[in-house]
Coordinates of C-alpha atoms in Angstrom, one line a residue:
M30 CA -12.3 7.4 -22.0
E31 CA -15.9 7.2 -22.9
W32 CA -16.7 7.9 -26.6
M33 CA -18.6 11.1 -26.2
K34 CA -15.9 12.6 -23.9
A35 CA -13.3 11.4 -26.4
I36 CA -15.0 13.2 -29.3
Q37 CA -15.4 16.4 -27.3
S38 CA -11.8 16.3 -26.2
A39 CA -10.7 15.6 -29.8
I40 CA -12.7 18.6 -31.1
E41 CA -11.1 20.9 -28.4
F42 CA -7.6 19.6 -29.3
I43 CA -8.2 20.3 -33.0
E44 CA -9.3 23.9 -32.2
E45 CA -6.3 24.5 -30.0
H46 CA -3.9 23.3 -32.7
I47 CA -5.8 24.2 -35.9
T48 CA -2.9 26.1 -37.4
E49 CA -0.4 23.3 -36.6
N50 CA 0.5 20.3 -38.7
I51 CA -1.8 17.9 -36.9
T52 CA -3.1 14.6 -38.3
A53 CA -5.9 12.2 -37.4
D54 CA -3.3 10.0 -35.7
D55 CA -2.2 13.0 -33.5
V56 CA -5.9 13.5 -32.5
A57 CA -6.4 9.8 -31.7
D58 CA -3.2 9.8 -29.6
H59 CA -4.5 12.8 -27.6
V60 CA -7.6 10.9 -26.6
F61 CA -5.7 7.6 -25.9
M62 CA -7.5 5.6 -28.5
S63 CA -6.3 3.6 -31.5
S64 CA -6.4 5.6 -34.7
F65 CA -8.2 2.7 -36.4
Y66 CA -11.3 2.8 -34.2
F67 CA -11.2 6.5 -33.3
Q68 CA -11.4 7.5 -37.0
K69 CA -14.2 5.0 -37.7
G70 CA -16.1 6.2 -34.6
F71 CA -15.5 9.9 -35.3
S72 CA -16.8 9.5 -38.9
M73 CA -19.9 7.6 -37.8
L74 CA -20.8 10.0 -35.0
C75 CA -19.9 13.3 -36.7
G76 CA -20.5 12.7 -40.4
F77 CA -17.0 13.7 -41.4
T78 CA -13.6 12.0 -41.3
V79 CA -11.1 13.7 -39.0
A80 CA -9.1 15.0 -41.9
E81 CA -12.3 16.4 -43.6
Y82 CA -13.2 18.2 -40.3
I83 CA -9.8 19.7 -39.9
R84 CA -9.7 20.8 -43.5
N85 CA -13.2 22.4 -43.3
R86 CA -12.4 24.3 -40.1
R87 CA -9.2 25.6 -41.6
L88 CA -10.8 26.8 -44.8
A89 CA -13.7 28.4 -42.9
L90 CA -11.2 30.3 -40.6
A91 CA -9.1 31.3 -43.6
G92 CA -12.2 32.8 -45.2
V93 CA -13.0 34.8 -42.1
K94 CA -9.4 36.1 -42.1
I95 CA -9.5 37.1 -45.7
V96 CA -12.8 39.1 -45.1
S97 CA -11.8 40.7 -41.8
T98 CA -8.0 41.4 -42.1
E99 CA -5.6 42.9 -44.6
D100 CA -3.2 40.0 -44.3
R101 CA -1.8 38.7 -47.5
I102 CA -3.6 35.8 -49.0
I103 CA -0.3 33.8 -49.3
D104 CA 0.4 34.4 -45.6
I105 CA -3.1 33.1 -44.7
A106 CA -2.6 30.1 -46.9
L107 CA 0.6 29.2 -45.1
E108 CA -1.0 29.8 -41.7
Y109 CA -3.6 27.2 -42.4
G110 CA -1.4 24.5 -43.8
Y111 CA -1.1 25.2 -47.6
D112 CA 2.3 25.4 -49.1
S113 CA 1.4 27.2 -52.3
P114 CA -1.1 29.8 -53.4
D115 CA -2.5 27.4 -56.1
S116 CA -3.3 24.6 -53.7
F117 CA -4.9 27.0 -51.3
A118 CA -6.9 28.7 -54.0
K119 CA -8.2 25.3 -55.3
A120 CA -9.2 24.0 -51.9
F121 CA -10.7 27.4 -50.9
T122 CA -12.8 27.6 -54.1
R123 CA -14.1 24.0 -53.7
F124 CA -15.2 24.8 -50.1
H125 CA -16.5 28.4 -50.5
G126 CA -17.5 28.3 -54.1
V127 CA -15.5 31.4 -54.9
S128 CA -11.8 32.2 -55.1
P129 CA -9.8 33.9 -52.3
S130 CA -9.1 36.9 -54.5
A131 CA -12.8 37.4 -55.3
V132 CA -13.6 37.4 -51.6
R133 CA -10.8 39.9 -50.9
R134 CA -12.2 42.2 -53.6
G135 CA -15.6 42.0 -51.9
E136 CA -17.3 40.2 -54.8
S137 CA -18.7 37.4 -52.6
G138 CA -19.0 36.2 -49.0
V139 CA -17.7 33.1 -47.4
K140 CA -19.2 29.9 -45.9
T141 CA -19.2 29.2 -42.2
F142 CA -18.2 25.8 -40.7
A143 CA -18.6 26.1 -36.9
P144 CA -16.8 23.7 -34.4
L145 CA -18.8 20.7 -33.6
K146 CA -20.6 20.6 -30.2
I147 CA -21.4 17.4 -28.5
E148 CA -24.9 17.4 -26.9
F149 CA -26.1 14.7 -24.6
T150 CA -29.6 13.6 -25.3
L151 CA -31.8 11.0 -23.6
K152 CA -31.9 7.9 -25.8
G153 CA -32.3 4.2 -25.4
G154 CA -34.9 1.6 -25.7
Y155 CA -33.5 0.8 -29.1
L156 CA -33.2 -2.8 -30.4
M157 CA -29.9 -4.1 -31.6
N158 CA -29.7 -7.8 -32.5
Y159 CA -26.2 -8.9 -31.6
K160 CA -24.4 -11.8 -30.0
I161 CA -20.9 -12.4 -28.6
E162 CA -19.4 -15.3 -30.4
K163 CA -16.0 -16.9 -30.4
K164 CA -14.7 -17.9 -33.9
E165 CA -11.7 -19.9 -34.7
S166 CA -9.1 -18.4 -37.2
F167 CA -10.1 -18.7 -40.8
T168 CA -8.6 -17.9 -44.2
V169 CA -10.1 -15.8 -46.9
I170 CA -9.3 -15.2 -50.5
G171 CA -10.0 -11.9 -52.1
S172 CA -9.2 -8.8 -54.1
A173 CA -7.1 -6.5 -51.9
R174 CA -6.4 -2.8 -51.9
T175 CA -5.1 -0.2 -49.5
F176 CA -7.3 2.8 -48.6
S177 CA -6.7 5.9 -46.6
Y178 CA -9.2 6.6 -43.8
E179 CA -9.8 10.1 -45.3
N180 CA -11.4 8.9 -48.6
C181 CA -12.4 5.3 -48.0
K182 CA -16.1 6.0 -47.8
E183 CA -16.0 7.2 -51.5
E184 CA -13.4 4.8 -52.8
I185 CA -14.5 1.4 -51.4
P186 CA -17.8 1.4 -53.2
K187 CA -15.9 2.1 -56.4
F188 CA -13.6 -0.8 -55.6
W189 CA -16.7 -3.2 -55.3
K190 CA -18.0 -1.9 -58.6
E191 CA -14.7 -2.3 -60.4
H192 CA -14.4 -5.9 -58.9
Y193 CA -17.6 -7.0 -60.6
E194 CA -17.2 -5.0 -63.8
C195 CA -13.8 -6.6 -64.6
G196 CA -15.1 -10.1 -64.0
N197 CA -13.5 -10.9 -60.7
G198 CA -16.9 -11.9 -59.3
K199 CA -16.5 -15.3 -60.9
Y200 CA -13.6 -16.0 -58.6
V201 CA -14.7 -14.1 -55.5
C202 CA -18.4 -13.5 -55.0
G203 CA -17.9 -11.1 -52.1
M204 CA -19.2 -12.8 -49.0
F205 CA -17.1 -10.5 -46.9
G206 CA -15.8 -7.0 -46.8
V207 CA -12.7 -7.2 -44.6
N208 CA -11.0 -4.2 -43.0
I209 CA -7.5 -4.9 -41.7
D210 CA -5.3 -2.6 -39.7
P211 CA -3.3 -4.7 -37.3
Q212 CA -1.4 -1.8 -35.8
M213 CA -4.6 0.2 -35.2
G214 CA -2.6 3.4 -35.6
E215 CA -2.0 3.9 -39.3
S216 CA -3.5 6.4 -41.7
S217 CA -4.4 3.6 -44.1
F218 CA -5.7 0.1 -44.0
E219 CA -6.0 -3.0 -46.2
Y220 CA -9.5 -3.8 -47.5
L221 CA -10.5 -7.1 -49.1
I222 CA -13.5 -8.2 -51.1
A223 CA -13.4 -11.8 -50.0
D224 CA -14.8 -15.3 -49.7
I225 CA -13.8 -18.3 -47.5
C226 CA -10.6 -19.8 -49.0
D227 CA -10.7 -23.4 -50.2
S228 CA -7.2 -24.6 -49.1
S229 CA -7.1 -27.1 -52.0
A230 CA -7.9 -24.6 -54.7
E231 CA -5.4 -22.7 -56.7
I232 CA -5.2 -18.9 -56.0
P233 CA -6.0 -17.0 -59.2
E234 CA -3.5 -14.4 -60.3
G235 CA -4.1 -11.0 -58.7
F236 CA -5.8 -12.4 -55.6
V237 CA -4.4 -12.8 -52.1
T238 CA -5.2 -14.8 -49.0
R239 CA -5.3 -13.5 -45.5
T240 CA -5.8 -15.4 -42.2
I241 CA -8.2 -13.8 -39.8
P242 CA -7.0 -14.7 -36.2
E243 CA -9.2 -16.4 -33.6
F244 CA -11.2 -13.7 -31.8
T245 CA -14.3 -13.2 -29.7
W246 CA -16.6 -11.2 -31.9
A247 CA -19.5 -9.0 -31.4
V248 CA -21.8 -10.0 -34.3
F249 CA -24.5 -7.5 -35.2
S250 CA -27.4 -8.4 -37.5
C251 CA -28.3 -5.9 -40.2
D252 CA -31.7 -6.8 -41.8
G253 CA -33.2 -4.8 -44.5
A254 CA -32.4 -3.1 -47.8
M255 CA -28.7 -2.3 -48.4
P256 CA -26.9 0.0 -47.8
D257 CA -29.3 1.7 -45.4
A258 CA -29.7 -1.2 -43.0
L259 CA -25.9 -1.7 -42.7
Q260 CA -25.2 2.0 -42.3
D261 CA -27.9 2.4 -39.6
V262 CA -26.5 -0.5 -37.5
N263 CA -22.9 0.8 -38.0
K264 CA -24.0 4.2 -36.7
K265 CA -25.8 2.7 -33.7
I266 CA -22.7 0.7 -32.8
F267 CA -20.7 3.8 -32.3
S268 CA -23.4 6.2 -31.1
E269 CA -25.3 4.0 -28.8
W270 CA -23.8 0.5 -28.2
L271 CA -20.2 1.6 -27.6
P272 CA -21.0 4.4 -25.1
A273 CA -23.1 2.0 -23.1
L274 CA -20.6 -0.9 -23.3
K275 CA -19.3 -1.9 -19.8
E276 CA -17.9 -5.4 -20.1
Y277 CA -16.1 -5.4 -23.4
E278 CA -13.7 -3.2 -25.5
F279 CA -12.3 -3.5 -29.0
A280 CA -9.6 -6.2 -29.2
A281 CA -7.9 -5.7 -32.6
G282 CA -7.8 -3.8 -35.9
Y283 CA -10.2 -5.9 -37.8
C284 CA -13.8 -5.2 -38.9
I285 CA -15.8 -7.6 -41.1
E286 CA -19.0 -7.2 -43.0
M287 CA -20.7 -10.4 -44.0
Y288 CA -23.2 -10.4 -46.8
D289 CA -25.8 -13.1 -47.4
D290 CA -26.3 -14.6 -50.9
A291 CA -28.4 -11.9 -52.7
S292 CA -30.0 -14.6 -55.0
K293 CA -32.0 -15.9 -52.0
Y294 CA -34.0 -12.8 -51.9
P295 CA -36.7 -11.6 -54.4
K296 CA -35.2 -8.1 -54.6
G297 CA -31.6 -9.0 -53.9
T298 CA -29.7 -6.7 -51.6
L299 CA -32.6 -4.2 -51.8
D300 CA -35.0 -6.7 -50.3
E301 CA -36.6 -5.7 -47.0
N302 CA -35.5 -9.0 -45.5
Y303 CA -32.0 -9.1 -46.8
H304 CA -29.5 -10.2 -44.1
A305 CA -25.9 -8.9 -43.5
E306 CA -23.7 -8.8 -40.4
I307 CA -21.0 -6.6 -38.9
W308 CA -18.3 -8.4 -36.9
I309 CA -16.1 -6.5 -34.4
P310 CA -13.4 -8.3 -32.3
V311 CA -13.9 -7.6 -28.6
K312 CA -12.2 -8.6 -25.3
K313 CA -13.3 -8.3 -21.7
K314 CA -12.2 -5.1 -20.0

C-alpha cells in the first residue's frame, strides 16, 4: 500500500474505532505495515505520533460531548478510554486548558482537533543526495536504552544530553544513533548512542555491544546545521522519497544516523557544511 493511501486508511480506521482500545500496533496492522516504520512515517508526515493523534482526537470529542450533552463526566471519561475521573481530568485539562467540570458549568469553551485530511499536491524536482550501498555486518559499542514510540522524540535528546553530562563521552563519542526494533511490530525499541567497537578493547561497565547485520542500505546525506538538516531529510524520506519508491522497500527494523566529527567544522554541528547521514536498510521488491 502506498504511503499516502496507508495514512488516509489509518486515519479512517482510527475514527471508526475511536472509542475502542486501539493501539498504534492495531493501526499499523490495519494498513499491513510494520509498526516500526508505520509509526516513524506517520510521525514524520503528520507531526504527531499515532498515540498522540488518538489521544488528541478523543479529548477533543470528549470536550464536544461535555458541552453538547448532559451525560455524566465519568461516563464520558470511560467512553474515551479513561479508567478514572482523575486521569481524565488531568489529561483533559492539559489539552483544553480548563477542567471538565468548568466546561460543564459553562465557564469556558473547549479546543477543537479535527481529523487529519490527506491532500495530494504537485511536488517534485527536489534534490536528495543518496546512494544504495551494501555494507557488511559490523559491531558497535554504546549506551543503550529502551524508548516507546510515543515519547521518543522528547526523550532521546535528553538521553544524549545525559550521556555527555555524566562523562560517558570519553568512552563513546557518539558516531552513531542506532534505532533497533528487529520484530518491527513492538511499541518500543532499543536505541544506542554508539561508536564502532574495537574487538580487542575491554567493554566498560554499563555499555553494551550490538552487531548490525549485513544489509543493503539507502544512505542519505544530510548537510547543514543540526538538527534542522537531519530533520528535513528525514521528513523528505517519508513524504517524498518513499511514496515515489518503485524498486525498493524497507528490509528490517534498523535505522542509523551517522554523525561526522564535529571538531572538523568551525561551528561544530551548527556549521552550514556539517555532514551527517541517515541509513535505512532496503531490499528489492
